[in-house]
PDB file of C-alpha atoms in Angstrom:
ATOM      1  CA  UNK A   6      43.717 -66.516 -63.254  1.00  0.00           C
ATOM      2  CA  UNK A   7      46.368 -63.862 -62.531  1.00  0.00           C
ATOM      3  CA  UNK A   8      49.046 -66.011 -64.174  1.00  0.00           C
ATOM      4  CA  UNK A   9      46.955 -66.223 -67.361  1.00  0.00           C
ATOM      5  CA  UNK A  10      46.445 -62.423 -67.422  1.00  0.00           C
ATOM      6  CA  UNK A  11      50.151 -61.840 -66.827  1.00  0.00           C
ATOM      7  CA  UNK A  12      51.082 -64.215 -69.658  1.00  0.00           C
ATOM      8  CA  UNK A  13      48.625 -62.536 -72.047  1.00  0.00           C
ATOM      9  CA  UNK A  14      49.849 -59.099 -71.049  1.00  0.00           C
ATOM     10  CA  UNK A  15      53.492 -60.086 -71.579  1.00  0.00           C
ATOM     11  CA  UNK A  16      52.602 -61.376 -75.072  1.00  0.00           C
ATOM     12  CA  UNK A  17      50.873 -58.067 -75.867  1.00  0.00           C
ATOM     13  CA  UNK A  18      53.957 -56.158 -74.708  1.00  0.00           C
ATOM     14  CA  UNK A  19      56.203 -58.390 -76.833  1.00  0.00           C
ATOM     15  CA  UNK A  20      54.040 -57.759 -79.920  1.00  0.00           C
ATOM     16  CA  UNK A  21      54.095 -54.000 -79.253  1.00  0.00           C
ATOM     17  CA  UNK A  22      57.901 -54.106 -78.907  1.00  0.00           C
ATOM     18  CA  UNK A  23      58.185 -56.033 -82.169  1.00  0.00           C
ATOM     19  CA  UNK A  24      56.107 -53.423 -83.996  1.00  0.00           C
ATOM     20  CA  UNK A  25      58.077 -50.565 -82.456  1.00  0.00           C
ATOM     21  CA  UNK A  26      61.331 -52.047 -83.737  1.00  0.00           C
ATOM     22  CA  UNK A  27      60.013 -53.225 -87.140  1.00  0.00           C
ATOM     23  CA  UNK A  28      61.350 -50.195 -89.003  1.00  0.00           C
ATOM     24  CA  UNK A  29      64.788 -50.505 -87.445  1.00  0.00           C
ATOM     25  CA  UNK A  30      64.839 -54.259 -88.110  1.00  0.00           C
ATOM     26  CA  UNK A  31      64.080 -53.537 -91.777  1.00  0.00           C
ATOM     27  CA  UNK A  32      66.889 -50.975 -91.898  1.00  0.00           C
ATOM     28  CA  UNK A  33      69.390 -53.455 -90.448  1.00  0.00           C
ATOM     29  CA  UNK A  34      68.162 -56.119 -92.870  1.00  0.00           C
ATOM     30  CA  UNK A  35      68.660 -53.688 -95.761  1.00  0.00           C
ATOM     31  CA  UNK A  36      72.329 -52.995 -94.913  1.00  0.00           C
ATOM     32  CA  UNK A  37      73.309 -56.267 -93.235  1.00  0.00           C
ATOM     33  CA  UNK A  38      74.778 -57.057 -89.849  1.00  0.00           C
ATOM     34  CA  UNK A  39      78.438 -56.392 -90.659  1.00  0.00           C
ATOM     35  CA  UNK A  40      80.102 -53.738 -88.499  1.00  0.00           C
ATOM     36  CA  UNK A  41      80.867 -51.758 -91.673  1.00  0.00           C
ATOM     37  CA  UNK A  42      77.108 -51.201 -92.109  1.00  0.00           C
ATOM     38  CA  UNK A  43      76.742 -49.419 -88.762  1.00  0.00           C
ATOM     39  CA  UNK A  44      77.056 -45.844 -90.046  1.00  0.00           C
ATOM     40  CA  UNK A  45      74.485 -46.205 -92.860  1.00  0.00           C
ATOM     41  CA  UNK A  46      72.161 -48.025 -90.429  1.00  0.00           C
ATOM     42  CA  UNK A  47      72.440 -45.180 -87.911  1.00  0.00           C
ATOM     43  CA  UNK A  48      71.967 -42.585 -90.661  1.00  0.00           C
ATOM     44  CA  UNK A  49      68.716 -44.176 -91.763  1.00  0.00           C
ATOM     45  CA  UNK A  50      67.476 -44.704 -88.197  1.00  0.00           C
ATOM     46  CA  UNK A  51      68.119 -41.019 -87.540  1.00  0.00           C
ATOM     47  CA  UNK A  52      66.302 -40.091 -90.742  1.00  0.00           C
ATOM     48  CA  UNK A  53      63.305 -42.088 -89.498  1.00  0.00           C
ATOM     49  CA  UNK A  54      63.180 -40.632 -85.965  1.00  0.00           C
ATOM     50  CA  UNK A  55      65.035 -37.289 -86.493  1.00  0.00           C
ATOM     51  CA  UNK A  56      67.495 -38.432 -83.804  1.00  0.00           C
ATOM     52  CA  UNK A  57      68.896 -41.657 -82.347  1.00  0.00           C
ATOM     53  CA  UNK A  58      66.741 -42.816 -79.428  1.00  0.00           C
ATOM     54  CA  UNK A  59      68.675 -44.807 -76.815  1.00  0.00           C
ATOM     55  CA  UNK A  60      66.351 -47.805 -77.122  1.00  0.00           C
ATOM     56  CA  UNK A  61      66.990 -47.918 -80.874  1.00  0.00           C
ATOM     57  CA  UNK A  62      70.767 -47.752 -80.353  1.00  0.00           C
ATOM     58  CA  UNK A  63      70.491 -50.731 -78.002  1.00  0.00           C
ATOM     59  CA  UNK A  64      68.302 -52.589 -80.490  1.00  0.00           C
ATOM     60  CA  UNK A  65      70.808 -51.932 -83.296  1.00  0.00           C
ATOM     61  CA  UNK A  66      73.613 -53.234 -81.071  1.00  0.00           C
ATOM     62  CA  UNK A  67      71.710 -56.440 -80.242  1.00  0.00           C
ATOM     63  CA  UNK A  68      70.591 -56.995 -83.818  1.00  0.00           C
ATOM     64  CA  UNK A  69      74.033 -56.398 -85.326  1.00  0.00           C
ATOM     65  CA  UNK A  70      75.848 -58.357 -82.580  1.00  0.00           C
ATOM     66  CA  UNK A  71      77.853 -55.296 -81.560  1.00  0.00           C
ATOM     67  CA  UNK A  72      78.667 -54.015 -78.105  1.00  0.00           C
ATOM     68  CA  UNK A  73      76.319 -51.183 -77.097  1.00  0.00           C
ATOM     69  CA  UNK A  74      79.434 -49.113 -76.310  1.00  0.00           C
ATOM     70  CA  UNK A  75      80.561 -49.488 -79.938  1.00  0.00           C
ATOM     71  CA  UNK A  76      77.235 -48.267 -81.312  1.00  0.00           C
ATOM     72  CA  UNK A  77      77.059 -45.429 -78.787  1.00  0.00           C
ATOM     73  CA  UNK A  78      80.691 -44.516 -79.530  1.00  0.00           C
ATOM     74  CA  UNK A  79      79.977 -44.159 -83.250  1.00  0.00           C
ATOM     75  CA  UNK A  80      76.752 -42.239 -82.575  1.00  0.00           C
ATOM     76  CA  UNK A  81      78.557 -39.737 -80.344  1.00  0.00           C
ATOM     77  CA  UNK A  82      81.785 -39.470 -82.379  1.00  0.00           C
ATOM     78  CA  UNK A  83      80.251 -38.187 -85.606  1.00  0.00           C
ATOM     79  CA  UNK A  84      78.670 -34.713 -85.581  1.00  0.00           C
ATOM     80  CA  UNK A  85      75.994 -35.833 -88.049  1.00  0.00           C
ATOM     81  CA  UNK A  86      74.315 -37.919 -85.362  1.00  0.00           C
ATOM     82  CA  UNK A  87      72.116 -36.550 -82.598  1.00  0.00           C
ATOM     83  CA  UNK A  88      70.956 -38.190 -79.382  1.00  0.00           C
ATOM     84  CA  UNK A  89      68.485 -35.350 -78.836  1.00  0.00           C
ATOM     85  CA  UNK A  90      65.201 -34.984 -80.744  1.00  0.00           C
ATOM     86  CA  UNK A  91      65.358 -32.514 -83.626  1.00  0.00           C
ATOM     87  CA  UNK A  92      62.666 -30.459 -85.251  1.00  0.00           C
ATOM     88  CA  UNK A  93      61.000 -31.106 -88.573  1.00  0.00           C
ATOM     89  CA  UNK A  94      63.139 -28.313 -90.011  1.00  0.00           C
ATOM     90  CA  UNK A  95      66.812 -28.257 -89.038  1.00  0.00           C
ATOM     91  CA  UNK A  96      68.160 -24.771 -89.645  1.00  0.00           C
ATOM     92  CA  UNK A  97      71.947 -24.583 -89.885  1.00  0.00           C
ATOM     93  CA  UNK A  98      73.306 -21.068 -89.777  1.00  0.00           C
ATOM     94  CA  UNK A  99      76.853 -20.732 -91.071  1.00  0.00           C
ATOM     95  CA  UNK A 100      79.181 -18.693 -88.882  1.00  0.00           C
ATOM     96  CA  UNK A 101      82.367 -19.256 -90.855  1.00  0.00           C
ATOM     97  CA  UNK A 102      84.569 -16.230 -91.538  1.00  0.00           C
ATOM     98  CA  UNK A 103      82.842 -15.105 -94.755  1.00  0.00           C
ATOM     99  CA  UNK A 104      79.340 -15.570 -93.312  1.00  0.00           C
ATOM    100  CA  UNK A 105      80.248 -13.920 -90.012  1.00  0.00           C
ATOM    101  CA  UNK A 106      81.771 -10.866 -91.718  1.00  0.00           C
ATOM    102  CA  UNK A 107      78.750 -10.556 -94.021  1.00  0.00           C
ATOM    103  CA  UNK A 108      76.191 -10.646 -91.208  1.00  0.00           C
ATOM    104  CA  UNK A 109      75.275 -14.150 -90.056  1.00  0.00           C
ATOM    105  CA  UNK A 110      74.757 -13.009 -86.455  1.00  0.00           C
ATOM    106  CA  UNK A 111      71.719 -10.786 -87.174  1.00  0.00           C
ATOM    107  CA  UNK A 112      70.276 -13.689 -89.221  1.00  0.00           C
ATOM    108  CA  UNK A 113      70.813 -16.082 -86.300  1.00  0.00           C
ATOM    109  CA  UNK A 114      69.152 -13.637 -83.900  1.00  0.00           C
ATOM    110  CA  UNK A 115      66.194 -13.181 -86.285  1.00  0.00           C
ATOM    111  CA  UNK A 116      65.706 -16.954 -86.587  1.00  0.00           C
ATOM    112  CA  UNK A 117      65.825 -17.516 -82.830  1.00  0.00           C
ATOM    113  CA  UNK A 118      63.380 -14.664 -82.203  1.00  0.00           C
ATOM    114  CA  UNK A 119      61.000 -15.748 -84.988  1.00  0.00           C
ATOM    115  CA  UNK A 120      60.666 -19.316 -83.691  1.00  0.00           C
ATOM    116  CA  UNK A 121      60.725 -18.299 -80.030  1.00  0.00           C
ATOM    117  CA  UNK A 122      63.860 -20.007 -78.742  1.00  0.00           C
ATOM    118  CA  UNK A 123      65.004 -19.163 -75.248  1.00  0.00           C
ATOM    119  CA  UNK A 124      68.669 -18.876 -74.285  1.00  0.00           C
ATOM    120  CA  UNK A 125      70.290 -22.316 -74.379  1.00  0.00           C
ATOM    121  CA  UNK A 126      67.359 -23.848 -76.306  1.00  0.00           C
ATOM    122  CA  UNK A 127      68.004 -25.214 -79.808  1.00  0.00           C
ATOM    123  CA  UNK A 128      64.670 -26.914 -80.625  1.00  0.00           C
ATOM    124  CA  UNK A 129      61.282 -25.228 -80.566  1.00  0.00           C
ATOM    125  CA  UNK A 130      58.703 -26.482 -78.079  1.00  0.00           C
ATOM    126  CA  UNK A 131      56.508 -27.774 -80.936  1.00  0.00           C
ATOM    127  CA  UNK A 132      59.469 -29.689 -82.475  1.00  0.00           C
ATOM    128  CA  UNK A 133      59.035 -27.878 -85.781  1.00  0.00           C
ATOM    129  CA  UNK A 134      62.453 -26.193 -85.744  1.00  0.00           C
ATOM    130  CA  UNK A 135      65.971 -26.928 -84.555  1.00  0.00           C
ATOM    131  CA  UNK A 136      68.624 -24.227 -84.910  1.00  0.00           C
ATOM    132  CA  UNK A 137      72.323 -25.032 -85.133  1.00  0.00           C
ATOM    133  CA  UNK A 138      75.277 -22.743 -85.693  1.00  0.00           C
ATOM    134  CA  UNK A 139      77.905 -24.423 -87.871  1.00  0.00           C
ATOM    135  CA  UNK A 140      81.469 -23.515 -88.781  1.00  0.00           C
ATOM    136  CA  UNK A 141      81.046 -23.720 -92.554  1.00  0.00           C
ATOM    137  CA  UNK A 142      78.498 -24.864 -95.107  1.00  0.00           C
ATOM    138  CA  UNK A 143      80.931 -24.619 -98.029  1.00  0.00           C
ATOM    139  CA  UNK A 144      79.083 -21.876 -99.894  1.00  0.00           C
ATOM    140  CA  UNK A 145      81.214 -18.883 -98.923  1.00  0.00           C
ATOM    141  CA  UNK A 146      80.455 -17.008-102.156  1.00  0.00           C
ATOM    142  CA  UNK A 147      76.792 -16.851-101.096  1.00  0.00           C
ATOM    143  CA  UNK A 148      77.502 -15.595 -97.564  1.00  0.00           C
ATOM    144  CA  UNK A 149      75.745 -15.361 -95.228  1.00  0.00           C
ATOM    145  CA  UNK A 150      74.337 -18.832 -95.793  1.00  0.00           C
ATOM    146  CA  UNK A 151      71.576 -20.792 -94.076  1.00  0.00           C
ATOM    147  CA  UNK A 152      70.719 -24.419 -94.775  1.00  0.00           C
ATOM    148  CA  UNK A 153      67.241 -25.678 -93.912  1.00  0.00           C
ATOM    149  CA  UNK A 154      67.212 -29.456 -94.056  1.00  0.00           C
ATOM    150  CA  UNK A 155      69.065 -29.980 -97.369  1.00  0.00           C
ATOM    151  CA  UNK A 156      68.169 -26.644 -99.029  1.00  0.00           C
ATOM    152  CA  UNK A 157      70.816 -23.888 -99.143  1.00  0.00           C
ATOM    153  CA  UNK A 158      69.746 -20.239 -98.936  1.00  0.00           C
ATOM    154  CA  UNK A 159      72.380 -17.634 -99.756  1.00  0.00           C
ATOM    155  CA  UNK A 160      72.784 -13.899 -99.134  1.00  0.00           C
ATOM    156  CA  UNK A 161      70.491 -14.097 -96.133  1.00  0.00           C
ATOM    157  CA  UNK A 162      69.222 -11.095 -94.249  1.00  0.00           C
ATOM    158  CA  UNK A 163      66.929 -11.041 -91.218  1.00  0.00           C
ATOM    159  CA  UNK A 164      64.014 -10.016 -93.485  1.00  0.00           C
ATOM    160  CA  UNK A 165      64.766 -12.761 -96.039  1.00  0.00           C
ATOM    161  CA  UNK A 166      64.997 -15.511 -93.418  1.00  0.00           C
ATOM    162  CA  UNK A 167      61.733 -14.374 -91.830  1.00  0.00           C
ATOM    163  CA  UNK A 168      59.981 -14.679 -95.217  1.00  0.00           C
ATOM    164  CA  UNK A 169      61.341 -18.233 -95.588  1.00  0.00           C
ATOM    165  CA  UNK A 170      60.308 -19.163 -92.039  1.00  0.00           C
ATOM    166  CA  UNK A 171      56.823 -17.707 -92.614  1.00  0.00           C
ATOM    167  CA  UNK A 172      56.454 -19.948 -95.688  1.00  0.00           C
ATOM    168  CA  UNK A 173      57.567 -23.010 -93.722  1.00  0.00           C
ATOM    169  CA  UNK A 174      55.116 -22.240 -90.916  1.00  0.00           C
ATOM    170  CA  UNK A 175      52.358 -21.677 -93.481  1.00  0.00           C
ATOM    171  CA  UNK A 176      53.135 -25.002 -95.179  1.00  0.00           C
ATOM    172  CA  UNK A 177      53.047 -26.735 -91.803  1.00  0.00           C
ATOM    173  CA  UNK A 178      49.699 -25.165 -90.922  1.00  0.00           C
ATOM    174  CA  UNK A 179      48.127 -26.138 -94.253  1.00  0.00           C
ATOM    175  CA  UNK A 180      49.342 -29.739 -93.865  1.00  0.00           C
ATOM    176  CA  UNK A 181      47.255 -30.164 -90.705  1.00  0.00           C
TER     177      UNK A 181
END
């Protein structure tokens, strides 16, 4: 009887694993198994999960017939990829020369205080926000600049960024 239960349980686990990897399998199928498709595959996997979970990197390697070290190497080489979970809103604060001179530091401090980040912490406990300081966002004429997900906000001040963050929090609360 125990052997039958074990066999049934292992089938249930296999079905659960299949479902867990369905989205990634569809992504690989969309781009193909050629090594040249690895970056777009990883980009879309990250879009789905907001980061690249280790188990998904291993699955991509197996599915694309690539060495896990190759997949991991690409995922860690490019700054666009993250192995750590990110928040719903990724806030990139430019600290390039123009933004720094025009006051990006007070904006960064205001953001961190508003979302309650401790020293050394980049993602809020509720996974709503991730804060990153970047070298340049390419919008120097609008300095200081903040990018939230794909939206650029120029001429930021601590007050202006707090208004934007309040709206994002409000939108998140009303979505629940």
